[in-house]
Amino acid sequence: MVCWQDEFPLSEGLVYLNHAAVSPWPSRTSEAVCRFAQENMHQGARYYDQWLKMEEKLRGQLRVLINAPSTDDIALLKNTSEGLSVLAYGLTWRPGDEVIITDQEFPSNRIVWESLQVKGVTVLVAQLDTSNPEQAILDLFSKKTRVVSVSAVQYASGFTLSLKKLGLACKAQGVIFCVDAIQAIGCQPFDVQACKIDCAVADGHKWMMGPEGVALFYTCPSLRNQLQLNQYGWHMVQHAGDYEQKTWSIATDSKRFECGSPNMLGVHGLSASLSLLLELGLETVHARVQQSIQILLTSLSEKDEVCILSVTEPHRRSGIVTFSVRHQDHQQLHQQLLEHGVICAHRGGGIRFSPHFYTSEAQLEQACATVFQLSIS
């Protein structure tokens, strides 16, 4: 039986509500990284074959986490931005091609597409603040639409899109469907097959609770075969490890996107973190996060001076609650919360709280009480 408290021995008095930015590591992750470091110090790469098995284990864990058909579909990259760039600069573009994004994207999922304007690509921006945001995206479809790239969960407000509706529409129109899943995977169930997702990208350091520097890059086979490569090296070939061979061919699986040596320390850490999520099950994780979100919404709404900026409809919620406080400088309020041990973020015009499954009700109430105390002082 997993004991959550043992896995997260945070400093006394600390309330950590910043998983949408960078998560603390579970105890098992810290221990895995320390073991790897000790082995490296004493043995060097003597057991490198075991490290490679850990790399394959991580691919298998990620496959389960997103319900990918095969580990062949999983590449391990450095971060979300790199994955989006591999997609954007792997496609062959024609002047007039269109990419659809939304008006609330994190810069990673905006800048890379805007950079394609030099190739004659037009970026269309759908407004999410409507009664039917999915339809607002679909209304931008035309015969020139090549890619729809959206965040599963918007980083500032926590707004959640219906990926299945968008994925089915993209499939019907022959449009590539890309999802920045960094604010979803590890916090709620995520299914690339059910949602007809062609490409999904997510760093491991947020809701997956792993180290920075390791990211999931999922591509379905039909898309993978379309993408030109812009990076080459010893690792992305069909017979990696055969250093004497003078001819080479590109790997048929997703390793083709991994040009060089992997981040083995990050691999060990993320695998340990995912083992905890998979032991609990994403349904359990999601249910506990939603309980915490409801506690925050109820408690914060008790004060007239607090305005909830996030959507409150259950089907639109994620692991994020963003709120403002009347007559407050939110940058200053954020700094004061940090000084009082409430670790959160200044996003979306207010304060962003993002608890995980292990966050206790007492911690949530402590955070809200601190907000109220600072607001009247």
GROMACS .gro file of C-alpha atoms in nm:
model
  377
    1MET     CA    1   0.000   0.000   0.000
    2VAL     CA    2   0.142   0.336  -0.104
    3CYS     CA    3   0.179   0.583   0.183
    4TRP     CA    4   0.152   0.932   0.034
    5GLN     CA    5   0.292   1.108   0.338
    6ASP     CA    6   0.611   0.901   0.326
    7GLU     CA    7   0.656   0.981  -0.041
    8PHE     CA    8   0.640   1.360   0.011
    9PRO     CA    9   0.828   1.467   0.326
   10LEU     CA   10   0.798   1.839   0.259
   11SER     CA   11   0.950   2.087   0.502
   12GLU     CA   12   0.734   2.156   0.805
   13GLY     CA   13   0.474   2.423   0.740
   14LEU     CA   14   0.524   2.419   0.363
   15VAL     CA   15   0.215   2.401   0.143
   16TYR     CA   16   0.311   2.307  -0.211
   17LEU     CA   17   0.054   2.421  -0.467
   18ASN     CA   18   0.277   2.461  -0.771
   19HIS     CA   19   0.266   2.128  -0.955
   20ALA     CA   20   0.161   2.312  -1.271
   21ALA     CA   21   0.512   2.464  -1.268
   22VAL     CA   22   0.768   2.227  -1.111
   23SER     CA   23   0.673   1.939  -0.883
   24PRO     CA   24   0.862   1.811  -0.580
   25TRP     CA   25   1.006   1.465  -0.633
   26PRO     CA   26   0.859   1.170  -0.444
   27SER     CA   27   1.096   1.001  -0.200
   28ARG     CA   28   1.139   0.706  -0.433
   29THR     CA   29   1.255   0.940  -0.709
   30SER     CA   30   1.514   1.106  -0.489
   31GLU     CA   31   1.634   0.763  -0.379
   32ALA     CA   32   1.654   0.638  -0.740
   33VAL     CA   33   1.860   0.940  -0.847
   34CYS     CA   34   2.090   0.899  -0.545
   35ARG     CA   35   2.141   0.529  -0.622
   36PHE     CA   36   2.222   0.613  -0.982
   37ALA     CA   37   2.468   0.882  -0.873
   38GLN     CA   38   2.637   0.648  -0.625
   39GLU     CA   39   2.664   0.373  -0.884
   40ASN     CA   40   2.810   0.616  -1.134
   41MET     CA   41   3.062   0.742  -0.879
   42HIS     CA   42   3.178   0.395  -0.777
   43GLN     CA   43   3.126   0.190  -1.094
   44GLY     CA   44   3.109   0.438  -1.381
   45ALA     CA   45   2.919   0.287  -1.673
   46ARG     CA   46   3.001  -0.072  -1.578
   47TYR     CA   47   2.633  -0.164  -1.581
   48TYR     CA   48   2.526   0.044  -1.878
   49ASP     CA   49   2.322  -0.249  -2.009
   50GLN     CA   50   2.102  -0.211  -1.701
   51TRP     CA   51   2.064   0.160  -1.771
   52LEU     CA   52   1.933   0.074  -2.117
   53LYS     CA   53   1.677  -0.157  -1.959
   54MET     CA   54   1.562   0.131  -1.740
   55GLU     CA   55   1.524   0.345  -2.051
   56GLU     CA   56   1.299   0.079  -2.206
   57LYS     CA   57   1.106   0.049  -1.881
   58LEU     CA   58   1.034   0.423  -1.893
   59ARG     CA   59   0.904   0.395  -2.249
   60GLY     CA   60   0.673   0.120  -2.133
   61GLN     CA   61   0.545   0.327  -1.841
   62LEU     CA   62   0.476   0.625  -2.068
   63ARG     CA   63   0.299   0.399  -2.317
   64VAL     CA   64   0.062   0.282  -2.044
   65LEU     CA   65   0.014   0.635  -1.910
   66ILE     CA   66  -0.114   0.768  -2.246
   67ASN     CA   67  -0.251   0.440  -2.388
   68ALA     CA   68  -0.019   0.446  -2.688
   69PRO     CA   69  -0.032   0.134  -2.911
   70SER     CA   70   0.340   0.059  -2.879
   71THR     CA   71   0.662   0.174  -2.715
   72ASP     CA   72   0.781   0.229  -3.073
   73ASP     CA   73   0.564   0.541  -3.062
   74ILE     CA   74   0.750   0.691  -2.764
   75ALA     CA   75   1.058   0.912  -2.797
   76LEU     CA   76   1.243   1.062  -2.500
   77LEU     CA   77   1.334   1.423  -2.569
   78LYS     CA   78   1.454   1.711  -2.350
   79ASN     CA   79   1.138   1.916  -2.314
   80THR     CA   80   0.802   2.010  -2.463
   81SER     CA   81   0.949   2.288  -2.676
   82GLU     CA   82   1.190   2.048  -2.842
   83GLY     CA   83   0.910   1.807  -2.923
   84LEU     CA   84   0.693   2.078  -3.077
   85SER     CA   85   0.990   2.196  -3.281
   86VAL     CA   86   1.059   1.843  -3.408
   87LEU     CA   87   0.702   1.834  -3.536
   88ALA     CA   88   0.690   2.189  -3.673
   89TYR     CA   89   1.022   2.163  -3.856
   90GLY     CA   90   0.971   1.803  -3.962
   91LEU     CA   91   0.669   1.879  -4.178
   92THR     CA   92   0.698   1.999  -4.537
   93TRP     CA   93   0.516   2.328  -4.563
   94ARG     CA   94   0.360   2.506  -4.859
   95PRO     CA   95   0.290   2.880  -4.871
   96GLY     CA   96  -0.066   2.934  -4.755
   97ASP     CA   97  -0.074   2.636  -4.516
   98GLU     CA   98  -0.255   2.711  -4.191
   99VAL     CA   99  -0.200   2.612  -3.829
  100ILE     CA  100  -0.473   2.659  -3.570
  101ILE     CA  101  -0.388   2.733  -3.205
  102THR     CA  102  -0.580   2.910  -2.927
  103ASP     CA  103  -0.547   3.248  -2.764
  104GLN     CA  104  -0.446   3.101  -2.426
  105GLU     CA  105  -0.148   2.886  -2.520
  106PHE     CA  106   0.177   2.879  -2.326
  107PRO     CA  107   0.451   3.040  -2.541
  108SER     CA  108   0.597   2.698  -2.632
  109ASN     CA  109   0.285   2.618  -2.831
  110ARG     CA  110   0.267   2.958  -2.995
  111ILE     CA  111   0.619   3.074  -3.080
  112VAL     CA  112   0.716   2.759  -3.271
  113TRP     CA  113   0.417   2.795  -3.505
  114GLU     CA  114   0.462   3.170  -3.547
  115SER     CA  115   0.823   3.103  -3.646
  116LEU     CA  116   0.692   2.923  -3.956
  117GLN     CA  117   0.553   3.245  -4.099
  118VAL     CA  118   0.883   3.286  -4.289
  119LYS     CA  119   0.779   2.971  -4.478
  120GLY     CA  120   0.445   3.125  -4.571
  121VAL     CA  121   0.250   2.949  -4.296
  122THR     CA  122  -0.046   3.134  -4.145
  123VAL     CA  123  -0.127   3.091  -3.775
  124LEU     CA  124  -0.496   3.122  -3.691
  125VAL     CA  125  -0.594   3.185  -3.328
  126ALA     CA  126  -0.921   3.056  -3.185
  127GLN     CA  127  -1.079   3.239  -2.891
  128LEU     CA  128  -1.154   3.007  -2.600
  129ASP     CA  129  -1.369   3.250  -2.404
  130THR     CA  130  -1.688   3.146  -2.580
  131SER     CA  131  -1.984   2.922  -2.501
  132ASN     CA  132  -1.843   2.652  -2.732
  133PRO     CA  133  -1.463   2.676  -2.751
  134GLU     CA  134  -1.420   2.352  -2.945
  135GLN     CA  135  -1.652   2.485  -3.213
  136ALA     CA  136  -1.455   2.809  -3.220
  137ILE     CA  137  -1.151   2.600  -3.316
  138LEU     CA  138  -1.342   2.395  -3.573
  139ASP     CA  139  -1.489   2.709  -3.730
  140LEU     CA  140  -1.136   2.805  -3.839
  141PHE     CA  141  -1.092   2.489  -4.044
  142SER     CA  142  -1.036   2.531  -4.416
  143LYS     CA  143  -0.885   2.333  -4.700
  144LYS     CA  144  -0.551   2.493  -4.606
  145THR     CA  145  -0.552   2.366  -4.246
  146ARG     CA  146  -0.253   2.136  -4.186
  147VAL     CA  147  -0.221   2.127  -3.806
  148VAL     CA  148  -0.433   2.193  -3.501
  149SER     CA  149  -0.208   2.232  -3.196
  150VAL     CA  150  -0.371   2.293  -2.859
  151SER     CA  151  -0.299   2.246  -2.492
  152ALA     CA  152  -0.508   1.977  -2.324
  153VAL     CA  153  -0.520   2.208  -2.021
  154GLN     CA  154  -0.448   2.578  -2.038
  155TYR     CA  155  -0.157   2.670  -1.812
  156ALA     CA  156  -0.298   2.995  -1.669
  157SER     CA  157  -0.661   2.909  -1.598
  158GLY     CA  158  -0.668   2.529  -1.602
  159PHE     CA  159  -0.934   2.530  -1.874
  160THR     CA  160  -0.974   2.182  -2.023
  161LEU     CA  161  -1.069   2.117  -2.385
  162SER     CA  162  -1.261   1.818  -2.521
  163LEU     CA  163  -0.976   1.648  -2.702
  164LYS     CA  164  -1.194   1.370  -2.833
  165LYS     CA  165  -1.424   1.610  -3.016
  166LEU     CA  166  -1.128   1.791  -3.172
  167GLY     CA  167  -0.945   1.469  -3.255
  168LEU     CA  168  -1.242   1.317  -3.435
  169ALA     CA  169  -1.288   1.635  -3.639
  170CYS     CA  170  -0.919   1.645  -3.732
  171LYS     CA  171  -0.928   1.280  -3.832
  172ALA     CA  172  -1.227   1.339  -4.056
  173GLN     CA  173  -1.059   1.636  -4.225
  174GLY     CA  174  -0.712   1.480  -4.259
  175VAL     CA  175  -0.563   1.743  -4.025
  176ILE     CA  176  -0.271   1.666  -3.793
  177PHE     CA  177  -0.381   1.688  -3.429
  178CYS     CA  178  -0.105   1.788  -3.187
  179VAL     CA  179  -0.158   1.820  -2.811
  180ASP     CA  180   0.066   1.994  -2.560
  181ALA     CA  181  -0.020   1.761  -2.271
  182ILE     CA  182   0.216   1.893  -2.006
  183GLN     CA  183  -0.067   2.015  -1.781
  184ALA     CA  184  -0.268   1.694  -1.818
  185ILE     CA  185  -0.050   1.383  -1.812
  186GLY     CA  186   0.003   1.270  -1.454
  187CYS     CA  187  -0.298   1.465  -1.330
  188GLN     CA  188  -0.582   1.301  -1.522
  189PRO     CA  189  -0.642   1.013  -1.764
  190PHE     CA  190  -0.504   1.078  -2.112
  191ASP     CA  191  -0.572   0.852  -2.412
  192VAL     CA  192  -0.404   0.920  -2.745
  193GLN     CA  193  -0.600   0.647  -2.920
  194ALA     CA  194  -0.947   0.742  -2.799
  195CYS     CA  195  -0.882   1.110  -2.878
  196LYS     CA  196  -0.724   1.039  -3.221
  197ILE     CA  197  -0.411   1.233  -3.126
  198ASP     CA  198  -0.132   1.227  -3.383
  199CYS     CA  199   0.132   1.391  -3.166
  200ALA     CA  200   0.147   1.448  -2.790
  201VAL     CA  201   0.428   1.624  -2.605
  202ALA     CA  202   0.482   1.663  -2.230
  203ASP     CA  203   0.773   1.741  -2.003
  204GLY     CA  204   0.805   1.516  -1.698
  205HIS     CA  205   0.867   1.777  -1.428
  206LYS     CA  206   0.511   1.893  -1.362
  207TRP     CA  207   0.228   1.649  -1.289
  208MET     CA  208   0.448   1.347  -1.364
  209MET     CA  209   0.669   1.464  -1.073
  210GLY     CA  210   1.000   1.384  -1.243
  211PRO     CA  211   1.323   1.577  -1.303
  212GLU     CA  212   1.349   1.850  -1.562
  213GLY     CA  213   1.516   1.751  -1.887
  214VAL     CA  214   1.311   1.444  -1.989
  215ALA     CA  215   0.999   1.471  -2.203
  216LEU     CA  216   0.753   1.241  -2.373
  217PHE     CA  217   0.722   1.279  -2.750
  218TYR     CA  218   0.449   1.058  -2.892
  219THR     CA  219   0.380   1.023  -3.264
  220CYS     CA  220   0.147   0.786  -3.442
  221PRO     CA  221   0.318   0.585  -3.721
  222SER     CA  222   0.146   0.767  -4.008
  223LEU     CA  223   0.271   1.104  -3.883
  224ARG     CA  224   0.612   0.975  -3.784
  225ASN     CA  225   0.682   0.866  -4.138
  226GLN     CA  226   0.602   1.216  -4.269
  227LEU     CA  227   0.851   1.400  -4.052
  228GLN     CA  228   1.186   1.502  -4.191
  229LEU     CA  229   1.476   1.494  -3.949
  230ASN     CA  230   1.684   1.799  -3.863
  231GLN     CA  231   1.917   1.632  -3.614
  232TYR     CA  232   2.141   1.333  -3.678
  233GLY     CA  233   2.369   1.122  -3.464
  234TRP     CA  234   2.469   0.775  -3.354
  235HIS     CA  235   2.152   0.705  -3.154
  236MET     CA  236   1.885   0.765  -3.420
  237VAL     CA  237   1.996   0.495  -3.663
  238GLN     CA  238   1.860   0.147  -3.715
  239HIS     CA  239   2.167  -0.030  -3.574
  240ALA     CA  240   2.271   0.204  -3.292
  241GLY     CA  241   2.570   0.054  -3.114
  242ASP     CA  242   2.727  -0.099  -3.422
  243TYR     CA  243   2.999   0.163  -3.444
  244GLU     CA  244   3.199  -0.009  -3.717
  245GLN     CA  245   2.919  -0.007  -3.972
  246LYS     CA  246   2.983   0.257  -4.239
  247THR     CA  247   2.635   0.263  -4.389
  248TRP     CA  248   2.330   0.358  -4.188
  249SER     CA  249   1.955   0.395  -4.208
  250ILE     CA  250   1.716   0.590  -3.991
  251ALA     CA  251   1.549   0.398  -3.708
  252THR     CA  252   1.198   0.288  -3.796
  253ASP     CA  253   1.060   0.364  -3.450
  254SER     CA  254   1.053   0.688  -3.251
  255LYS     CA  255   1.419   0.658  -3.159
  256ARG     CA  256   1.474   0.836  -3.491
  257PHE     CA  257   1.403   1.159  -3.302
  258GLU     CA  258   1.673   1.091  -3.040
  259CYS     CA  259   1.996   1.192  -3.208
  260GLY     CA  260   2.241   1.133  -2.924
  261SER     CA  261   2.302   0.999  -2.574
  262PRO     CA  262   1.997   0.991  -2.345
  263ASN     CA  263   1.958   1.173  -2.014
  264MET     CA  264   2.010   0.862  -1.804
  265LEU     CA  265   1.982   1.043  -1.471
  266GLY     CA  266   1.649   1.188  -1.580
  267VAL     CA  267   1.535   0.850  -1.708
  268HIS     CA  268   1.595   0.688  -1.369
  269GLY     CA  269   1.417   0.972  -1.189
  270LEU     CA  270   1.110   0.992  -1.412
  271SER     CA  271   1.067   0.615  -1.413
  272ALA     CA  272   1.058   0.615  -1.032
  273SER     CA  273   0.799   0.896  -1.028
  274LEU     CA  274   0.577   0.722  -1.281
  275SER     CA  275   0.589   0.402  -1.081
  276LEU     CA  276   0.403   0.586  -0.804
  277LEU     CA  277   0.137   0.725  -1.040
  278LEU     CA  278   0.084   0.386  -1.202
  279GLU     CA  279   0.057   0.211  -0.865
  280LEU     CA  280  -0.216   0.454  -0.762
  281GLY     CA  281  -0.388   0.464  -1.101
  282LEU     CA  282  -0.474   0.779  -1.292
  283GLU     CA  283  -0.843   0.751  -1.204
  284THR     CA  284  -0.756   0.767  -0.834
  285VAL     CA  285  -0.509   1.050  -0.888
  286HIS     CA  286  -0.764   1.247  -1.088
  287ALA     CA  287  -1.039   1.194  -0.830
  288ARG     CA  288  -0.818   1.314  -0.546
  289VAL     CA  289  -0.701   1.619  -0.739
  290GLN     CA  290  -1.062   1.709  -0.816
  291GLN     CA  291  -1.154   1.678  -0.449
  292SER     CA  292  -0.878   1.927  -0.371
  293ILE     CA  293  -0.995   2.162  -0.645
  294GLN     CA  294  -1.347   2.158  -0.502
  295ILE     CA  295  -1.214   2.237  -0.154
  296LEU     CA  296  -1.019   2.533  -0.292
  297LEU     CA  297  -1.315   2.665  -0.492
  298THR     CA  298  -1.548   2.637  -0.191
  299SER     CA  299  -1.305   2.795   0.055
  300LEU     CA  300  -1.187   3.078  -0.168
  301SER     CA  301  -1.543   3.165  -0.272
  302GLU     CA  302  -1.639   3.232   0.090
  303LYS     CA  303  -1.470   3.574   0.069
  304ASP     CA  304  -1.637   3.845  -0.138
  305GLU     CA  305  -1.304   4.002  -0.229
  306VAL     CA  306  -1.186   3.682  -0.402
  307CYS     CA  307  -1.276   3.631  -0.768
  308ILE     CA  308  -1.230   3.283  -0.918
  309LEU     CA  309  -1.073   3.324  -1.263
  310SER     CA  310  -1.073   2.954  -1.355
  311VAL     CA  311  -1.377   2.782  -1.498
  312THR     CA  312  -1.581   2.600  -1.234
  313GLU     CA  313  -1.781   2.356  -1.448
  314PRO     CA  314  -1.667   2.005  -1.348
  315HIS     CA  315  -1.601   1.887  -1.705
  316ARG     CA  316  -1.373   2.189  -1.768
  317ARG     CA  317  -1.168   2.163  -1.450
  318SER     CA  318  -0.813   2.037  -1.424
  319GLY     CA  319  -0.562   2.057  -1.139
  320ILE     CA  320  -0.548   2.437  -1.148
  321VAL     CA  321  -0.741   2.708  -0.965
  322THR     CA  322  -0.653   3.068  -1.051
  323PHE     CA  323  -0.805   3.355  -0.858
  324SER     CA  324  -0.765   3.727  -0.798
  325VAL     CA  325  -0.816   3.933  -0.485
  326ARG     CA  326  -0.979   4.273  -0.510
  327HIS     CA  327  -0.748   4.570  -0.456
  328GLN     CA  328  -0.438   4.350  -0.440
  329ASP     CA  329  -0.110   4.372  -0.630
  330HIS     CA  330  -0.091   4.006  -0.727
  331GLN     CA  331   0.280   4.004  -0.791
  332GLN     CA  332   0.330   4.133  -0.439
  333LEU     CA  333   0.071   3.891  -0.298
  334HIS     CA  334   0.248   3.604  -0.470
  335GLN     CA  335   0.578   3.702  -0.312
  336GLN     CA  336   0.414   3.724   0.030
  337LEU     CA  337   0.258   3.379  -0.010
  338LEU     CA  338   0.599   3.234  -0.094
  339GLU     CA  339   0.745   3.397   0.218
  340HIS     CA  340   0.467   3.234   0.424
  341GLY     CA  341   0.542   2.890   0.281
  342VAL     CA  342   0.260   2.869   0.028
  343ILE     CA  343   0.435   2.772  -0.294
  344CYS     CA  344   0.225   2.882  -0.591
  345ALA     CA  345   0.252   3.090  -0.909
  346HIS     CA  346   0.155   3.431  -1.044
  347ARG     CA  347  -0.031   3.347  -1.367
  348GLY     CA  348  -0.329   3.459  -1.568
  349GLY     CA  349  -0.378   3.788  -1.389
  350GLY     CA  350  -0.394   3.632  -1.045
  351ILE     CA  351  -0.265   3.360  -0.814
  352ARG     CA  352  -0.251   3.003  -0.944
  353PHE     CA  353  -0.288   2.711  -0.703
  354SER     CA  354  -0.217   2.360  -0.837
  355PRO     CA  355  -0.237   2.079  -0.577
  356HIS     CA  356  -0.158   1.715  -0.650
  357PHE     CA  357  -0.316   1.392  -0.524
  358TYR     CA  358  -0.119   1.391  -0.196
  359THR     CA  359  -0.209   1.746  -0.090
  360SER     CA  360  -0.412   1.729   0.233
  361GLU     CA  361  -0.732   1.918   0.311
  362ALA     CA  362  -0.555   2.082   0.605
  363GLN     CA  363  -0.286   2.216   0.373
  364LEU     CA  364  -0.546   2.355   0.135
  365GLU     CA  365  -0.729   2.529   0.419
  366GLN     CA  366  -0.399   2.666   0.547
  367ALA     CA  367  -0.323   2.813   0.204
  368CYS     CA  368  -0.664   2.978   0.180
  369ALA     CA  369  -0.638   3.115   0.534
  370THR     CA  370  -0.298   3.265   0.443
  371VAL     CA  371  -0.450   3.434   0.137
  372PHE     CA  372  -0.726   3.585   0.353
  373GLN     CA  373  -0.480   3.693   0.622
  374LEU     CA  374  -0.250   3.867   0.374
  375SER     CA  375  -0.541   4.030   0.195
  376ILE     CA  376  -0.666   4.213   0.503
  377SER     CA  377  -0.325   4.300   0.651
   0.00000   0.00000   0.00000
